[in-house]
Coordinates of C-alpha atoms in Angstrom, one line a residue:
Chain A
M1 CA -33.5 -75.5 -59.8
L2 CA -31.3 -72.8 -61.2
K3 CA -31.4 -71.1 -57.8
I4 CA -30.2 -74.2 -56.1
L5 CA -27.5 -74.6 -58.7
K6 CA -26.4 -71.0 -58.1
Y7 CA -26.0 -71.5 -54.3
S8 CA -24.4 -74.8 -54.8
F9 CA -21.8 -73.3 -57.1
Y10 CA -21.4 -70.3 -54.8
D11 CA -20.7 -72.7 -51.9
L12 CA -18.3 -74.8 -53.9
L13 CA -16.4 -71.9 -55.2
R14 CA -15.6 -70.8 -51.7
S15 CA -13.8 -74.0 -50.9
R16 CA -10.1 -74.3 -51.7
W17 CA -10.1 -77.7 -53.2
A18 CA -12.0 -76.6 -56.3
Y19 CA -9.1 -74.3 -57.1
A20 CA -6.5 -76.9 -56.2
Y21 CA -8.1 -79.3 -58.6
F22 CA -8.0 -76.6 -61.4
L23 CA -4.4 -75.6 -60.6
F24 CA -3.3 -79.2 -60.6
Y25 CA -4.4 -79.7 -64.2
L26 CA -3.1 -76.3 -65.2
I27 CA 0.4 -77.0 -63.9
L28 CA 0.4 -80.6 -65.2
G29 CA -0.7 -79.4 -68.7
F30 CA 2.0 -76.7 -68.9
V31 CA 4.7 -79.0 -67.6
L32 CA 3.8 -81.9 -69.9
L33 CA 3.5 -79.7 -73.0
F34 CA 6.4 -77.4 -72.7
L35 CA 8.9 -79.9 -71.3
N36 CA 7.9 -82.6 -73.7
G37 CA 7.1 -80.5 -76.7
D38 CA 4.9 -83.2 -78.3
L39 CA 1.2 -82.9 -78.3
S40 CA 0.3 -86.6 -78.9
K41 CA 2.7 -87.8 -76.2
A42 CA 1.2 -85.3 -73.8
V43 CA -2.3 -86.6 -74.7
I44 CA -1.3 -90.2 -73.9
T45 CA 0.3 -89.3 -70.6
L46 CA -2.7 -87.3 -69.6
M47 CA -5.0 -90.1 -70.7
N48 CA -3.3 -92.5 -68.3
L49 CA -3.6 -90.0 -65.6
I50 CA -7.1 -88.8 -66.2
I51 CA -8.8 -92.2 -66.4
I52 CA -7.5 -93.0 -62.9
L53 CA -7.6 -89.6 -61.3
V54 CA -10.9 -88.2 -62.5
P55 CA -12.9 -91.2 -61.2
L56 CA -11.1 -91.1 -57.9
I57 CA -11.6 -87.3 -57.3
S58 CA -15.2 -87.4 -58.6
T59 CA -16.1 -90.3 -56.3
I60 CA -14.4 -88.8 -53.2
F61 CA -15.7 -85.2 -53.7
G62 CA -19.1 -86.5 -54.7
V63 CA -19.6 -88.3 -51.4
M64 CA -17.9 -85.6 -49.4
Y65 CA -20.1 -82.9 -50.9
F66 CA -23.3 -84.8 -50.5
Y67 CA -22.6 -85.4 -46.8
S68 CA -21.4 -81.9 -46.1
S69 CA -24.4 -80.3 -47.8
R70 CA -26.8 -82.3 -45.7
E71 CA -27.6 -79.2 -43.6
F72 CA -28.3 -77.2 -46.7
T73 CA -30.5 -79.9 -48.0
E74 CA -32.6 -80.1 -44.9
L75 CA -33.0 -76.4 -44.9
L76 CA -34.2 -76.4 -48.5
L77 CA -36.5 -79.4 -48.1
A78 CA -38.7 -77.4 -45.7
Q79 CA -39.0 -74.6 -48.3
P80 CA -41.4 -74.5 -51.2
V81 CA -39.0 -76.1 -53.6
R82 CA -39.4 -79.3 -55.6
R83 CA -37.3 -82.2 -54.2
D84 CA -36.0 -83.1 -57.7
A85 CA -34.8 -79.5 -58.1
I86 CA -32.8 -79.6 -54.9
F87 CA -30.9 -82.9 -55.7
L88 CA -30.5 -82.2 -59.4
G89 CA -29.2 -78.8 -58.6
Q90 CA -26.6 -80.2 -56.2
Y91 CA -25.5 -82.9 -58.7
L92 CA -25.1 -80.3 -61.4
G93 CA -23.3 -77.9 -59.0
I94 CA -20.6 -80.4 -58.1
T95 CA -20.2 -81.9 -61.6
G96 CA -20.1 -78.4 -63.1
T97 CA -17.3 -77.4 -60.7
L98 CA -15.3 -80.5 -61.4
A99 CA -15.9 -80.4 -65.1
S100 CA -14.9 -76.7 -65.4
G101 CA -11.7 -77.4 -63.4
L102 CA -10.8 -80.1 -65.8
L103 CA -11.8 -78.2 -68.9
L104 CA -10.1 -75.0 -68.0
G105 CA -7.1 -76.6 -66.3
L106 CA -6.2 -78.6 -69.4
G107 CA -7.7 -76.3 -72.0
I108 CA -5.6 -73.3 -71.1
P109 CA -2.2 -74.9 -71.6
F110 CA -3.2 -76.7 -74.7
V111 CA -4.6 -73.6 -76.3
A112 CA -1.5 -71.7 -75.3
Y113 CA 0.7 -74.3 -76.9
G114 CA -1.2 -73.9 -80.2
L115 CA -3.8 -76.7 -80.2
F116 CA -5.9 -75.0 -82.8
Q117 CA -3.1 -75.1 -85.4
S118 CA -2.4 -78.8 -84.9
N119 CA -3.9 -82.0 -86.2
E120 CA -4.2 -83.4 -82.6
I121 CA -7.2 -81.3 -81.8
Y122 CA -9.6 -84.3 -82.2
D123 CA -7.4 -86.4 -80.0
F124 CA -7.6 -83.7 -77.4
I125 CA -11.3 -83.4 -77.7
T126 CA -11.7 -87.2 -77.2
L127 CA -9.6 -86.9 -74.1
I128 CA -11.6 -84.1 -72.6
V129 CA -14.9 -85.6 -73.5
S130 CA -14.0 -88.9 -71.8
G131 CA -12.7 -86.9 -68.8
L132 CA -16.0 -85.0 -68.6
A133 CA -18.1 -88.2 -69.0
L134 CA -16.1 -89.9 -66.2
T135 CA -16.7 -86.9 -64.0
F136 CA -20.5 -87.2 -64.5
I137 CA -20.5 -91.0 -64.2
F138 CA -18.5 -91.2 -60.9
T139 CA -20.2 -88.3 -59.2
G140 CA -23.5 -90.0 -60.0
L141 CA -22.3 -93.3 -58.6
A142 CA -20.9 -91.5 -55.5
F143 CA -24.3 -89.7 -54.9
N144 CA -26.0 -93.1 -55.1
I145 CA -23.7 -94.4 -52.4
A146 CA -24.1 -91.3 -50.2
V147 CA -27.9 -91.2 -50.4
R148 CA -28.1 -94.9 -49.3
N149 CA -25.7 -94.7 -46.4
E150 CA -26.4 -92.5 -43.4
N151 CA -23.1 -93.5 -41.9
R152 CA -20.4 -91.3 -43.5
I153 CA -17.5 -93.5 -42.7
R154 CA -19.2 -96.4 -44.4
G155 CA -20.2 -94.2 -47.4
F156 CA -16.6 -93.2 -47.8
G157 CA -15.5 -96.8 -47.6
Y158 CA -17.9 -97.9 -50.3
A159 CA -16.8 -95.0 -52.5
V160 CA -13.2 -95.9 -52.3
L161 CA -14.0 -99.6 -52.9
L162 CA -16.0 -98.7 -56.0
W163 CA -13.1 -96.7 -57.4
L164 CA -10.6 -99.4 -56.6
F165 CA -12.9 -102.0 -58.2
M166 CA -13.4 -100.1 -61.4
A167 CA -9.9 -98.8 -61.8
V168 CA -7.8 -101.7 -60.6
V169 CA -9.6 -104.9 -59.6
Y170 CA -11.8 -105.1 -62.8
D171 CA -8.8 -105.1 -65.1
G172 CA -7.2 -107.8 -62.9
L173 CA -10.3 -110.0 -63.1
F174 CA -10.5 -109.3 -66.8
L175 CA -6.9 -110.4 -67.5
L176 CA -7.4 -113.5 -65.3
T177 CA -10.4 -114.5 -67.3
L178 CA -8.5 -114.0 -70.5
I179 CA -5.7 -116.3 -69.2
I180 CA -8.0 -119.0 -67.8
F181 CA -10.0 -119.2 -71.0
E182 CA -7.2 -118.5 -73.5
E183 CA -8.2 -121.6 -75.5
Y184 CA -11.5 -120.1 -76.4
P185 CA -12.3 -117.2 -78.7
L186 CA -12.8 -114.2 -76.4
D187 CA -13.2 -111.2 -78.6
H188 CA -16.9 -110.8 -77.9
F189 CA -16.4 -111.4 -74.2
S190 CA -13.6 -108.8 -74.0
L191 CA -15.6 -106.3 -76.0
S192 CA -18.7 -106.5 -73.7
A193 CA -16.5 -106.6 -70.6
T194 CA -15.0 -103.3 -71.7
V195 CA -18.4 -101.7 -72.3
F196 CA -19.4 -102.6 -68.7
N197 CA -16.6 -100.5 -67.2
P198 CA -16.6 -96.8 -68.1
I199 CA -12.9 -96.5 -67.3
D200 CA -11.9 -99.2 -69.7
L201 CA -14.3 -97.9 -72.3
S202 CA -12.8 -94.4 -72.1
R203 CA -9.3 -95.8 -72.3
I204 CA -10.0 -97.8 -75.4
L205 CA -11.8 -94.9 -77.1
I206 CA -8.8 -92.7 -76.6
L207 CA -6.3 -95.4 -77.8
L208 CA -8.3 -95.9 -80.9
K209 CA -8.5 -92.2 -81.6
L210 CA -4.7 -92.0 -81.3
D211 CA -4.4 -94.8 -83.8
I212 CA -2.1 -96.9 -81.6
S213 CA -4.5 -99.8 -81.4
A214 CA -1.9 -101.9 -83.3
L215 CA -0.1 -102.1 -80.0
L216 CA -3.0 -104.1 -78.7
G217 CA -2.4 -106.9 -81.2
Y218 CA -5.2 -109.1 -82.4
T219 CA -7.6 -107.8 -79.7
G220 CA -6.8 -104.3 -80.9
A221 CA -7.8 -105.2 -84.4
V222 CA -11.1 -106.6 -83.1
F223 CA -11.7 -103.4 -81.1
K224 CA -10.8 -101.3 -84.1
N225 CA -13.2 -103.3 -86.2
F226 CA -16.0 -102.7 -83.7
L227 CA -15.3 -99.3 -82.3
G228 CA -13.7 -97.8 -85.3
T229 CA -16.9 -98.0 -87.3
K230 CA -19.7 -95.6 -87.0
S231 CA -21.9 -98.1 -85.2
G232 CA -19.1 -98.9 -82.8
I233 CA -18.6 -95.3 -81.8
F234 CA -22.3 -94.9 -81.5
I235 CA -22.6 -98.0 -79.2
S236 CA -19.7 -96.9 -77.0
C237 CA -21.1 -93.3 -76.7
L238 CA -24.5 -94.8 -75.9
A239 CA -22.8 -97.0 -73.2
L240 CA -21.1 -93.9 -71.6
L241 CA -24.3 -92.0 -71.8
S242 CA -26.2 -94.8 -70.0
W243 CA -23.5 -94.8 -67.4
I244 CA -24.4 -91.2 -66.7
V245 CA -28.2 -91.5 -67.0
I246 CA -28.8 -94.7 -65.1
P247 CA -27.0 -93.8 -61.9
L248 CA -28.5 -90.3 -62.0
W249 CA -31.9 -91.8 -62.4
T250 CA -31.5 -94.3 -59.5
F251 CA -30.2 -91.5 -57.3
M252 CA -33.1 -89.2 -58.0
R253 CA -35.6 -92.1 -57.4
K254 CA -34.0 -92.9 -54.1
S255 CA -33.9 -89.3 -53.0
R256 CA -37.6 -88.8 -53.8
K257 CA -38.4 -91.6 -51.3
K258 CA -35.9 -90.7 -48.6
D259 CA -37.1 -89.6 -45.1
F260 CA -35.3 -86.7 -43.6
Chain B
M1 CA -57.1 -76.1 -42.3
I2 CA -54.9 -79.2 -41.6
R3 CA -56.5 -82.6 -41.6
V4 CA -54.5 -85.8 -40.8
S5 CA -56.2 -89.0 -41.6
G6 CA -55.1 -92.6 -40.7
L7 CA -51.4 -91.6 -40.6
E8 CA -49.0 -94.4 -40.1
K9 CA -45.2 -94.3 -40.2
K10 CA -42.7 -97.1 -39.6
F11 CA -39.0 -96.8 -39.5
G12 CA -37.8 -100.4 -40.1
R13 CA -39.7 -102.5 -37.6
Q14 CA -40.4 -99.6 -35.2
T15 CA -43.9 -98.1 -35.6
V16 CA -43.6 -94.4 -34.8
L17 CA -47.1 -93.1 -35.8
N18 CA -49.9 -95.6 -35.5
G19 CA -53.1 -94.3 -37.0
I20 CA -53.2 -90.5 -36.3
E21 CA -56.5 -88.7 -36.8
L22 CA -56.3 -85.0 -36.3
D23 CA -58.2 -81.9 -37.3
I24 CA -56.6 -78.5 -36.9
A25 CA -58.9 -75.6 -37.5
E26 CA -57.8 -72.3 -38.7
G27 CA -56.4 -69.9 -36.2
G28 CA -55.1 -70.6 -32.7
I29 CA -52.2 -72.2 -31.0
Y30 CA -52.0 -76.0 -30.9
A31 CA -49.4 -77.6 -28.6
I32 CA -48.3 -81.1 -29.5
L33 CA -47.1 -82.9 -26.4
G34 CA -45.8 -86.3 -25.6
P35 CA -42.8 -88.1 -24.1
N36 CA -39.6 -88.5 -26.0
G37 CA -40.0 -90.8 -29.0
S38 CA -43.8 -90.4 -29.1
G39 CA -43.7 -89.2 -32.7
K40 CA -44.1 -85.5 -32.4
T41 CA -41.3 -84.6 -34.8
T42 CA -42.2 -87.3 -37.2
L43 CA -45.8 -86.0 -37.4
I44 CA -44.5 -82.6 -38.1
K45 CA -42.1 -83.9 -40.7
C46 CA -44.9 -85.8 -42.4
I47 CA -47.0 -82.6 -42.6
L48 CA -44.0 -80.8 -44.2
G49 CA -43.3 -83.7 -46.6
L50 CA -39.8 -84.3 -45.3
T51 CA -40.8 -87.8 -44.2
H52 CA -43.2 -90.0 -46.2
P53 CA -45.9 -91.8 -44.3
N54 CA -46.6 -95.5 -45.0
E55 CA -50.3 -95.1 -44.7
G56 CA -52.8 -92.2 -44.5
E57 CA -53.1 -88.8 -46.0
I58 CA -52.6 -85.2 -44.9
F59 CA -54.8 -82.4 -46.3
I60 CA -53.9 -78.8 -46.1
H61 CA -56.7 -76.4 -47.2
D62 CA -58.5 -79.6 -48.3
K63 CA -55.8 -80.7 -50.7
A64 CA -53.7 -83.8 -50.2
V65 CA -50.1 -82.9 -49.9
R66 CA -48.4 -86.2 -50.8
G67 CA -45.8 -85.5 -53.4
K68 CA -46.6 -81.8 -53.7
W69 CA -44.4 -78.9 -52.8
K70 CA -46.1 -75.6 -53.5
Y71 CA -48.2 -75.9 -50.4
R72 CA -45.1 -75.3 -48.3
N73 CA -45.4 -71.6 -49.3
A74 CA -48.2 -71.5 -46.7
I75 CA -46.0 -72.9 -44.0
N76 CA -43.2 -71.5 -41.8
Y77 CA -41.1 -74.2 -40.1
L78 CA -38.7 -74.0 -37.2
P79 CA -36.7 -77.3 -37.1
Q80 CA -35.8 -78.8 -33.8
I81 CA -32.1 -79.1 -34.6
A82 CA -31.0 -76.1 -36.6
N83 CA -28.6 -77.3 -39.3
F84 CA -27.2 -74.5 -41.4
P85 CA -24.6 -74.5 -44.1
E86 CA -21.5 -73.6 -42.1
N87 CA -19.7 -71.5 -44.7
L88 CA -22.5 -69.0 -44.9
R89 CA -22.7 -65.7 -43.0
V90 CA -25.9 -64.9 -41.1
K91 CA -26.8 -62.1 -43.5
E92 CA -26.2 -64.4 -46.6
L93 CA -28.4 -67.1 -45.1
F94 CA -31.3 -64.6 -44.7
S95 CA -31.0 -63.2 -48.3
M96 CA -30.6 -66.7 -49.7
I97 CA -33.8 -68.0 -48.2
K98 CA -35.6 -64.8 -49.3
D99 CA -34.3 -65.4 -52.8
I100 CA -35.4 -69.0 -52.8
R101 CA -38.9 -68.2 -51.5
Q102 CA -39.1 -65.1 -53.8
S103 CA -40.6 -63.1 -51.0
P104 CA -39.4 -59.9 -49.4
G105 CA -39.5 -61.1 -45.8
R106 CA -39.6 -58.9 -42.7
D107 CA -36.2 -59.8 -41.3
E108 CA -35.1 -56.4 -40.2
R109 CA -37.7 -56.1 -37.5
L110 CA -36.9 -59.6 -36.3
I111 CA -33.2 -59.0 -36.3
E112 CA -33.8 -56.0 -34.0
I113 CA -36.1 -58.0 -31.7
F114 CA -33.6 -60.7 -31.1
N115 CA -30.5 -58.3 -31.1
L116 CA -28.8 -60.1 -34.0
E117 CA -27.1 -57.1 -35.6
P118 CA -23.7 -57.8 -34.2
Y119 CA -23.8 -61.3 -35.7
L120 CA -24.9 -60.5 -39.2
N121 CA -21.4 -60.8 -40.7
K122 CA -20.4 -63.8 -38.7
K123 CA -20.2 -67.3 -40.0
L124 CA -22.9 -69.7 -38.8
S125 CA -20.3 -72.2 -37.6
T126 CA -19.0 -69.6 -35.1
L127 CA -22.3 -68.9 -33.3
S128 CA -23.4 -70.2 -29.9
G129 CA -26.4 -72.6 -29.6
G130 CA -28.7 -69.9 -28.4
T131 CA -27.7 -67.5 -31.1
V132 CA -28.3 -70.1 -33.8
Q133 CA -31.7 -70.7 -32.4
K134 CA -32.4 -66.9 -32.7
V135 CA -31.3 -67.0 -36.3
N136 CA -33.6 -70.0 -36.8
L137 CA -36.5 -68.0 -35.3
V138 CA -35.8 -65.1 -37.6
L139 CA -35.9 -67.4 -40.6
T140 CA -39.2 -68.9 -39.4
F141 CA -41.1 -65.7 -38.7
M142 CA -39.6 -63.8 -41.6
F143 CA -42.5 -64.7 -44.0
D144 CA -46.1 -64.0 -43.7
S145 CA -47.6 -67.5 -44.0
P146 CA -50.9 -68.8 -42.5
I147 CA -49.3 -71.8 -40.8
V148 CA -46.4 -71.7 -38.4
I149 CA -44.9 -74.9 -37.1
L150 CA -42.4 -74.7 -34.3
D151 CA -40.5 -77.8 -33.1
E152 CA -39.0 -77.1 -29.7
P153 CA -38.8 -73.3 -30.2
T154 CA -37.5 -72.6 -26.6
S155 CA -34.4 -74.7 -26.7
G156 CA -31.3 -72.7 -25.8
L157 CA -33.1 -69.4 -25.4
D158 CA -32.3 -67.0 -22.6
P159 CA -35.2 -65.6 -20.6
L160 CA -35.3 -62.3 -22.5
A161 CA -35.4 -64.0 -25.9
M162 CA -38.1 -66.4 -24.5
L163 CA -40.3 -63.4 -23.5
K164 CA -39.9 -62.0 -27.0
L165 CA -40.7 -65.3 -28.6
K166 CA -44.0 -65.5 -26.5
E167 CA -44.8 -62.0 -27.6
L168 CA -44.2 -62.9 -31.2
I169 CA -46.3 -66.0 -30.9
R170 CA -49.2 -64.0 -29.5
Q171 CA -48.9 -61.5 -32.3
E172 CA -49.1 -64.2 -34.9
R173 CA -52.2 -65.7 -33.2
A174 CA -53.8 -62.2 -33.2
A175 CA -53.1 -62.0 -36.9
G176 CA -55.3 -65.1 -37.3
K177 CA -52.6 -67.6 -38.0
T178 CA -52.5 -71.3 -37.0
L179 CA -49.5 -72.2 -34.9
I180 CA -48.4 -75.8 -34.1
I181 CA -45.8 -76.0 -31.3
T182 CA -44.0 -78.9 -29.7
T183 CA -42.3 -78.4 -26.4
H184 CA -41.4 -80.1 -23.1
I185 CA -41.8 -76.9 -21.1
M186 CA -45.3 -77.1 -19.7
Q187 CA -45.4 -73.6 -18.3
F188 CA -44.9 -72.4 -21.8
V189 CA -47.8 -74.5 -23.0
E190 CA -50.1 -73.3 -20.3
E191 CA -49.3 -69.7 -21.1
V192 CA -49.7 -69.7 -24.8
S193 CA -51.6 -72.7 -26.1
D194 CA -55.3 -72.8 -26.9
R195 CA -55.5 -76.6 -27.5
I196 CA -53.3 -79.5 -26.7
V197 CA -52.8 -82.7 -28.6
Y198 CA -51.1 -85.4 -26.5
L199 CA -49.3 -88.2 -28.4
L200 CA -48.4 -91.5 -26.8
E201 CA -46.7 -94.3 -28.6
G202 CA -47.8 -93.0 -32.0
K203 CA -51.4 -92.4 -31.1
I204 CA -53.4 -89.5 -30.0
Y205 CA -54.1 -90.0 -26.3
Y206 CA -55.9 -86.7 -25.8
S207 CA -56.9 -83.8 -27.9
G208 CA -58.7 -80.7 -26.4
S209 CA -58.3 -77.9 -24.0
V210 CA -55.9 -77.7 -21.1
Q211 CA -58.8 -77.5 -18.7
G212 CA -60.3 -80.7 -20.2
L213 CA -57.0 -82.6 -19.6
L214 CA -56.9 -81.4 -16.0
E215 CA -60.4 -82.7 -15.5
K216 CA -59.7 -86.0 -17.2
T217 CA -56.6 -86.7 -15.1
Q218 CA -57.9 -85.0 -11.9
Q219 CA -54.7 -83.1 -11.4
Q220 CA -54.0 -79.5 -10.3
D221 CA -51.7 -78.4 -13.2
L222 CA -50.6 -79.4 -16.6
E223 CA -47.2 -80.6 -15.5
H224 CA -48.7 -83.1 -13.0
A225 CA -51.4 -84.1 -15.5
I226 CA -48.8 -85.0 -18.1
A227 CA -46.6 -86.8 -15.6
H228 CA -49.7 -88.7 -14.5
I229 CA -50.4 -89.9 -18.0
T230 CA -46.8 -90.9 -18.6
K231 CA -46.6 -92.8 -15.3
Q232 CA -49.9 -94.6 -16.0
E233 CA -48.5 -95.7 -19.3
L234 CA -45.3 -96.9 -17.7
Y235 CA -47.0 -99.1 -15.1
A236 CA -49.9 -100.2 -17.2

């Protein structure tokens, strides 16, 4: 599997967009920090951006990479290599590239600004960890879409729809439900609805970490009660982890049975 | 060497292989023939584990291959449509496959045979169809494996390359290897093959020597014999 990972990486590092992704974060990080001069404000701005952008880029590049490496996959499948190794290697290749783009792109400006001397280091770590989790989650979901759709246009369509649903439509439906059922106690509903969307979950996690949950009013207090405790953090991390593991598992299962 | 037993494969409602029974002994050249869509490529892909059969088993060296992967060390495969990663250069492709198979390979001699030196530093996406096929052939014959499977090896080759390919195939047979070839060029089959397997609508219609088929169909040459079977099927 390490060999596949090596060649996957090698192939990805030749394409320009991997560098563009890294440079984008690098420039963004520097601009935000040095023009703003406030670490926690920069973290909040980045949070708003990352929870939308990371899923979008991961989904699009995930589908794109899976389709464009189809030739490579077919070549490898006829070699004495385990099928699981081929597909896991490719998944780790693309997530590794995207994750290092994010980590280095934001890490370098923050370290240069003096992150290690500040108290905001834990906020920054929360931000990066959710960014990385979202990368793994949405690449996994994208691979699931790509392996099930031979038609590339349709695959791309589904990928964009998935992102749109998770990033925009879900929140709309969520709000709509809250308004329609405003007579009823909804804390448990909103808590579970949040857990079922990794984007919302990451957003709430970062907000709680930044200690601005008071802005969320009563619901914020409920969330803080739940997620602020050890078991709350444990449950939300478990939710994020299952968002990574379950799509990866279904993808591997499907790829094992696929005919080429 | 290779035993196929009760092999069935359906793609959706379409049955492509319908109960294939086949025994391929060690050594010699087997030509798998049949009209378009008769299941030749699917049969080969089942042997390689690229496609999963719905029913039946395939044994190589008396071991069932379903879900296994190490047995592919014993097989060299030339795919019908050569799809290579486009960003790679020819040289890099060769060294990558050698690295993955962890085997030295004898690519230098093959590069010379097919005159590929001028193309070694070119990207695969810039090569012509015939040149890609030559690259494909080098990759296939690079390793010393007991089984060689060639799916339409002649496509896009110029006459000189074709001669060299035949020469190469004869050398492999002389080395005691088992070759399985699919092609539509009957002259090629008559020249090189020891046995033929004729597939029709997912079943084996005939398996035996070329001479035997000529006698069965009462035709002068293989081309007419094959045409005769296909026509019979069409008007049956």
